[in-house]
mmCIF file of C-alpha atoms in Angstrom:
data_model
loop_
_atom_site.group_PDB
_atom_site.id
_atom_site.type_symbol
_atom_site.label_atom_id
_atom_site.label_comp_id
_atom_site.label_asym_id
_atom_site.label_seq_id
_atom_site.Cartn_x
_atom_site.Cartn_y
_atom_site.Cartn_z
ATOM 1 C CA MET A 1 -1.399 18.892 -8.201
ATOM 2 C CA LEU A 2 1.956 17.504 -7.115
ATOM 3 C CA LEU A 3 1.765 14.204 -8.977
ATOM 4 C CA ASP A 4 -0.586 13.119 -11.761
ATOM 5 C CA ALA A 5 0.068 9.733 -13.311
ATOM 6 C CA THR A 6 -2.395 8.699 -15.990
ATOM 7 C CA GLY A 7 -2.853 5.602 -18.095
ATOM 8 C CA ILE A 8 0.112 3.788 -16.528
ATOM 9 C CA ASN A 9 0.731 0.366 -18.055
ATOM 10 C CA VAL A 10 3.602 -1.984 -17.177
ATOM 11 C CA ARG A 11 4.241 -5.217 -19.041
ATOM 12 C CA TYR A 12 6.704 -7.953 -18.439
ATOM 13 C CA GLY A 13 6.496 -9.942 -21.677
ATOM 14 C CA ARG A 14 2.959 -11.250 -21.852
ATOM 15 C CA ASN A 15 2.235 -10.310 -18.220
ATOM 16 C CA HIS A 16 0.291 -7.043 -18.062
ATOM 17 C CA ALA A 17 1.281 -6.120 -14.516
ATOM 18 C CA VAL A 18 -0.308 -2.632 -14.370
ATOM 19 C CA ARG A 19 -3.379 -1.849 -16.388
ATOM 20 C CA ASP A 20 -4.294 1.753 -17.222
ATOM 21 C CA VAL A 21 -3.860 3.057 -13.668
ATOM 22 C CA ASP A 22 -4.484 6.722 -12.852
ATOM 23 C CA LEU A 23 -3.078 8.042 -9.604
ATOM 24 C CA SER A 24 -2.895 11.593 -8.277
ATOM 25 C CA LEU A 25 -1.447 13.354 -5.237
ATOM 26 C CA GLU A 26 -1.969 16.909 -4.041
ATOM 27 C CA LYS A 27 0.745 18.805 -2.220
ATOM 28 C CA GLY A 28 0.746 17.894 1.491
ATOM 29 C CA GLU A 29 -1.500 14.884 0.958
ATOM 30 C CA VAL A 30 -0.653 11.338 2.124
ATOM 31 C CA VAL A 31 -1.912 8.624 -0.281
ATOM 32 C CA THR A 32 -1.595 4.901 0.192
ATOM 33 C CA VAL A 33 -1.312 2.214 -2.474
ATOM 34 C CA LEU A 34 -2.461 -1.136 -1.146
ATOM 35 C CA GLY A 35 -2.943 -4.631 -2.490
ATOM 36 C CA ALA A 36 -1.877 -8.260 -2.195
ATOM 37 C CA ASN A 37 1.521 -9.573 -3.299
ATOM 38 C CA GLY A 38 1.564 -9.431 -7.119
ATOM 39 C CA ALA A 39 -1.162 -6.807 -7.340
ATOM 40 C CA GLY A 40 1.074 -4.366 -9.171
ATOM 41 C CA LYS A 41 1.926 -1.923 -6.400
ATOM 42 C CA SER A 42 5.717 -2.029 -6.834
ATOM 43 C CA SER A 43 5.475 -2.038 -10.631
ATOM 44 C CA LEU A 44 3.234 1.024 -10.513
ATOM 45 C CA LEU A 45 5.487 2.925 -8.163
ATOM 46 C CA LYS A 46 8.628 1.927 -10.078
ATOM 47 C CA ALA A 47 6.967 3.142 -13.285
ATOM 48 C CA ILE A 48 6.185 6.486 -11.709
ATOM 49 C CA SER A 49 9.732 6.778 -10.341
ATOM 50 C CA GLY A 50 11.174 5.850 -13.716
ATOM 51 C CA THR A 51 12.937 2.635 -12.682
ATOM 52 C CA GLU A 52 10.503 0.475 -14.663
ATOM 53 C CA LYS A 53 9.610 0.851 -18.342
ATOM 54 C CA ALA A 54 5.949 1.909 -18.699
ATOM 55 C CA ASP A 55 3.425 3.526 -20.973
ATOM 56 C CA GLY A 56 1.415 6.470 -19.759
ATOM 57 C CA SER A 57 2.032 10.001 -18.532
ATOM 58 C CA VAL A 58 3.674 11.203 -15.353
ATOM 59 C CA VAL A 59 3.411 14.900 -14.446
ATOM 60 C CA PHE A 60 5.331 15.975 -11.339
ATOM 61 C CA ASP A 61 4.998 19.446 -9.879
ATOM 62 C CA GLY A 62 3.475 20.714 -13.099
ATOM 63 C CA GLU A 63 6.095 19.254 -15.469
ATOM 64 C CA ASP A 64 5.689 16.232 -17.728
ATOM 65 C CA ILE A 65 8.530 13.941 -16.653
ATOM 66 C CA SER A 66 7.346 10.880 -18.627
ATOM 67 C CA GLY A 67 10.531 10.770 -20.743
ATOM 68 C CA TRP A 68 12.915 11.517 -17.853
ATOM 69 C CA SER A 69 15.381 8.973 -16.522
ATOM 70 C CA ALA A 70 15.095 7.729 -12.927
ATOM 71 C CA PRO A 71 18.094 9.785 -11.718
ATOM 72 C CA ARG A 72 16.659 12.962 -13.263
ATOM 73 C CA ARG A 73 13.344 12.256 -11.487
ATOM 74 C CA VAL A 74 15.203 11.844 -8.188
ATOM 75 C CA GLN A 75 17.046 15.123 -8.750
ATOM 76 C CA ALA A 76 13.625 16.773 -9.250
ATOM 77 C CA GLY A 77 12.509 15.406 -5.905
ATOM 78 C CA LEU A 78 10.544 12.264 -6.855
ATOM 79 C CA VAL A 79 11.824 9.413 -4.775
ATOM 80 C CA LEU A 80 10.520 5.893 -4.147
ATOM 81 C CA VAL A 81 11.022 4.219 -0.771
ATOM 82 C CA PRO A 82 9.781 0.676 -1.248
ATOM 83 C CA GLU A 83 8.087 -1.294 1.517
ATOM 84 C CA GLY A 84 7.196 -4.931 1.546
ATOM 85 C CA ARG A 85 5.308 -7.096 4.040
ATOM 86 C CA GLN A 86 8.303 -6.604 6.380
ATOM 87 C CA ILE A 87 6.999 -8.518 9.350
ATOM 88 C CA PHE A 88 9.365 -7.949 12.272
ATOM 89 C CA VAL A 89 9.875 -11.536 13.464
ATOM 90 C CA SER A 90 11.417 -10.506 16.759
ATOM 91 C CA LEU A 91 8.391 -8.390 17.721
ATOM 92 C CA THR A 92 5.056 -9.758 18.891
ATOM 93 C CA VAL A 93 2.052 -9.855 16.587
ATOM 94 C CA HIS A 94 0.568 -6.940 18.570
ATOM 95 C CA GLU A 95 3.753 -4.869 18.371
ATOM 96 C CA ASN A 96 3.857 -5.483 14.568
ATOM 97 C CA LEU A 97 0.253 -4.337 14.276
ATOM 98 C CA LEU A 98 0.999 -1.181 16.187
ATOM 99 C CA MET A 99 3.826 -0.378 13.764
ATOM 100 C CA GLY A 100 1.074 0.633 11.279
ATOM 101 C CA ALA A 101 0.065 3.392 13.694
ATOM 102 C CA TYR A 102 3.594 4.528 14.620
ATOM 103 C CA CYS A 103 3.035 8.191 13.608
ATOM 104 C CA ARG A 104 -0.458 8.488 15.060
ATOM 105 C CA ASN A 105 -1.216 10.285 18.318
ATOM 106 C CA ASP A 106 -4.706 8.996 18.884
ATOM 107 C CA ASP A 107 -5.978 6.035 20.805
ATOM 108 C CA VAL A 108 -5.863 2.996 18.450
ATOM 109 C CA SER A 109 -7.132 0.362 20.901
ATOM 110 C CA ALA A 110 -10.643 0.120 19.308
ATOM 111 C CA GLU A 111 -9.102 -0.309 15.879
ATOM 112 C CA THR A 112 -6.729 -3.006 17.019
ATOM 113 C CA GLU A 113 -9.605 -4.875 18.605
ATOM 114 C CA ALA A 114 -11.626 -4.582 15.394
ATOM 115 C CA ILE A 115 -8.699 -6.063 13.494
ATOM 116 C CA TYR A 116 -8.428 -8.927 15.971
ATOM 117 C CA GLU A 117 -12.179 -9.560 15.472
ATOM 118 C CA ARG A 118 -11.691 -9.629 11.713
ATOM 119 C CA PHE A 119 -8.667 -11.934 12.068
ATOM 120 C CA PRO A 120 -9.158 -14.255 15.046
ATOM 121 C CA ASN A 121 -5.856 -16.077 14.286
ATOM 122 C CA LEU A 122 -4.008 -12.876 15.012
ATOM 123 C CA ALA A 123 -5.972 -12.382 18.224
ATOM 124 C CA GLU A 124 -4.969 -15.841 19.430
ATOM 125 C CA ARG A 125 -1.311 -15.066 18.716
ATOM 126 C CA ARG A 126 -1.211 -11.369 19.695
ATOM 127 C CA ASN A 127 1.448 -11.870 22.375
ATOM 128 C CA MET A 128 3.554 -14.376 20.410
ATOM 129 C CA PRO A 129 6.534 -13.477 18.246
ATOM 130 C CA ALA A 130 5.504 -12.847 14.595
ATOM 131 C CA SER A 131 7.974 -15.566 13.635
ATOM 132 C CA VAL A 132 5.312 -18.168 14.554
ATOM 133 C CA LEU A 133 2.862 -16.924 11.898
ATOM 134 C CA SER A 134 2.228 -18.852 8.690
ATOM 135 C CA GLY A 135 2.499 -16.989 5.374
ATOM 136 C CA GLY A 136 -1.254 -16.403 5.298
ATOM 137 C CA GLU A 137 -1.213 -15.084 8.850
ATOM 138 C CA GLN A 138 1.637 -12.779 7.986
ATOM 139 C CA GLN A 139 -0.555 -11.426 5.163
ATOM 140 C CA MET A 140 -3.377 -10.908 7.657
ATOM 141 C CA LEU A 141 -0.946 -8.959 9.840
ATOM 142 C CA ALA A 142 0.115 -6.883 6.846
ATOM 143 C CA ILE A 143 -3.564 -6.129 6.117
ATOM 144 C CA GLY A 144 -4.159 -5.122 9.690
ATOM 145 C CA ARG A 145 -1.069 -2.898 9.732
ATOM 146 C CA ALA A 146 -2.243 -1.280 6.463
ATOM 147 C CA ILE A 147 -5.640 -0.550 7.978
ATOM 148 C CA MET A 148 -3.912 1.054 10.989
ATOM 149 C CA ALA A 149 -1.757 3.196 8.602
ATOM 150 C CA LEU A 150 -4.739 4.247 6.505
ATOM 151 C CA ALA A 151 -5.792 6.616 9.278
ATOM 152 C CA THR A 152 -2.694 8.709 8.519
ATOM 153 C CA ALA A 153 -3.481 8.889 4.796
ATOM 154 C CA THR A 154 -5.967 11.198 3.119
ATOM 155 C CA ARG A 155 -6.870 8.856 0.292
ATOM 156 C CA GLY A 156 -5.933 5.388 -0.913
ATOM 157 C CA TYR A 157 -5.876 3.162 -3.959
ATOM 158 C CA VAL A 158 -6.277 -0.580 -3.824
ATOM 159 C CA LEU A 159 -4.845 -2.653 -6.668
ATOM 160 C CA GLU A 160 -5.779 -6.108 -7.731
ATOM 161 C CA LEU A 161 -4.279 -7.862 -10.769
ATOM 162 C CA GLY A 162 -2.719 -4.577 -11.890
ATOM 163 C CA ALA A 163 -5.857 -2.484 -11.832
ATOM 164 C CA VAL A 164 -7.422 -0.106 -9.342
ATOM 165 C CA VAL A 165 -10.375 -1.913 -7.753
ATOM 166 C CA LEU A 166 -11.019 0.562 -4.938
ATOM 167 C CA SER A 167 -10.080 4.179 -4.356
ATOM 168 C CA GLY A 168 -11.315 6.940 -2.120
ATOM 169 C CA PRO A 169 -10.993 8.485 1.314
ATOM 170 C CA SER A 170 -8.951 6.366 3.673
ATOM 171 C CA SER A 171 -11.684 6.255 6.297
ATOM 172 C CA GLU A 172 -14.020 4.583 3.775
ATOM 173 C CA LEU A 173 -11.368 2.128 2.475
ATOM 174 C CA ALA A 174 -10.408 1.023 5.977
ATOM 175 C CA SER A 175 -14.018 -0.141 6.655
ATOM 176 C CA ASP A 176 -14.609 -1.665 3.219
ATOM 177 C CA SER A 177 -14.635 -5.441 3.290
ATOM 178 C CA ARG A 178 -13.368 -5.442 -0.321
ATOM 179 C CA LEU A 179 -9.968 -4.285 1.015
ATOM 180 C CA GLU A 180 -9.584 -7.673 2.743
ATOM 181 C CA GLU A 181 -10.713 -9.437 -0.421
ATOM 182 C CA ALA A 182 -8.162 -7.592 -2.528
ATOM 183 C CA TYR A 183 -5.364 -8.484 -0.104
ATOM 184 C CA LEU A 184 -6.331 -12.118 0.125
ATOM 185 C CA GLY A 185 -7.162 -12.500 -3.572
ATOM 186 C CA GLY A 186 -10.822 -13.279 -2.851
#
């Protein structure tokens, strides 16, 4: 086990941002953490990387690093590269969607069409610059891109209100309608 985080809790005053989350990662595995804005993704990852105060245990490469500072965790090889919605406004909706599959070598056309079926607003705007999208449509695009990226991951976790609401093999998560609900807060 490369990373084993258990019972992670992050609080900001009365706001319990991350609630008893367990997350693990084997060597060579790609794991995604998905969820809507405010679901607790960044707080969870910051807690694991040591940049956010948290309760719980973090074991990295067989060593308990729970009490280590963030710089010490980085020196040990644990690094956080944050990512937000990051819609590229100068690219088209379709080009943004394909960014989720940038490291894939397979044909993604069936998946992109399935995303357009799920989100007709995106289909109507597929050749327009992403700058024309409303905030909700940008979130739809972020969901679609996440689904495209799930194919590169082995497993995934979906957070909602600071807790894991879905986890499992990426292929199952990508086809689970509850992923969309978690992103859109439904």
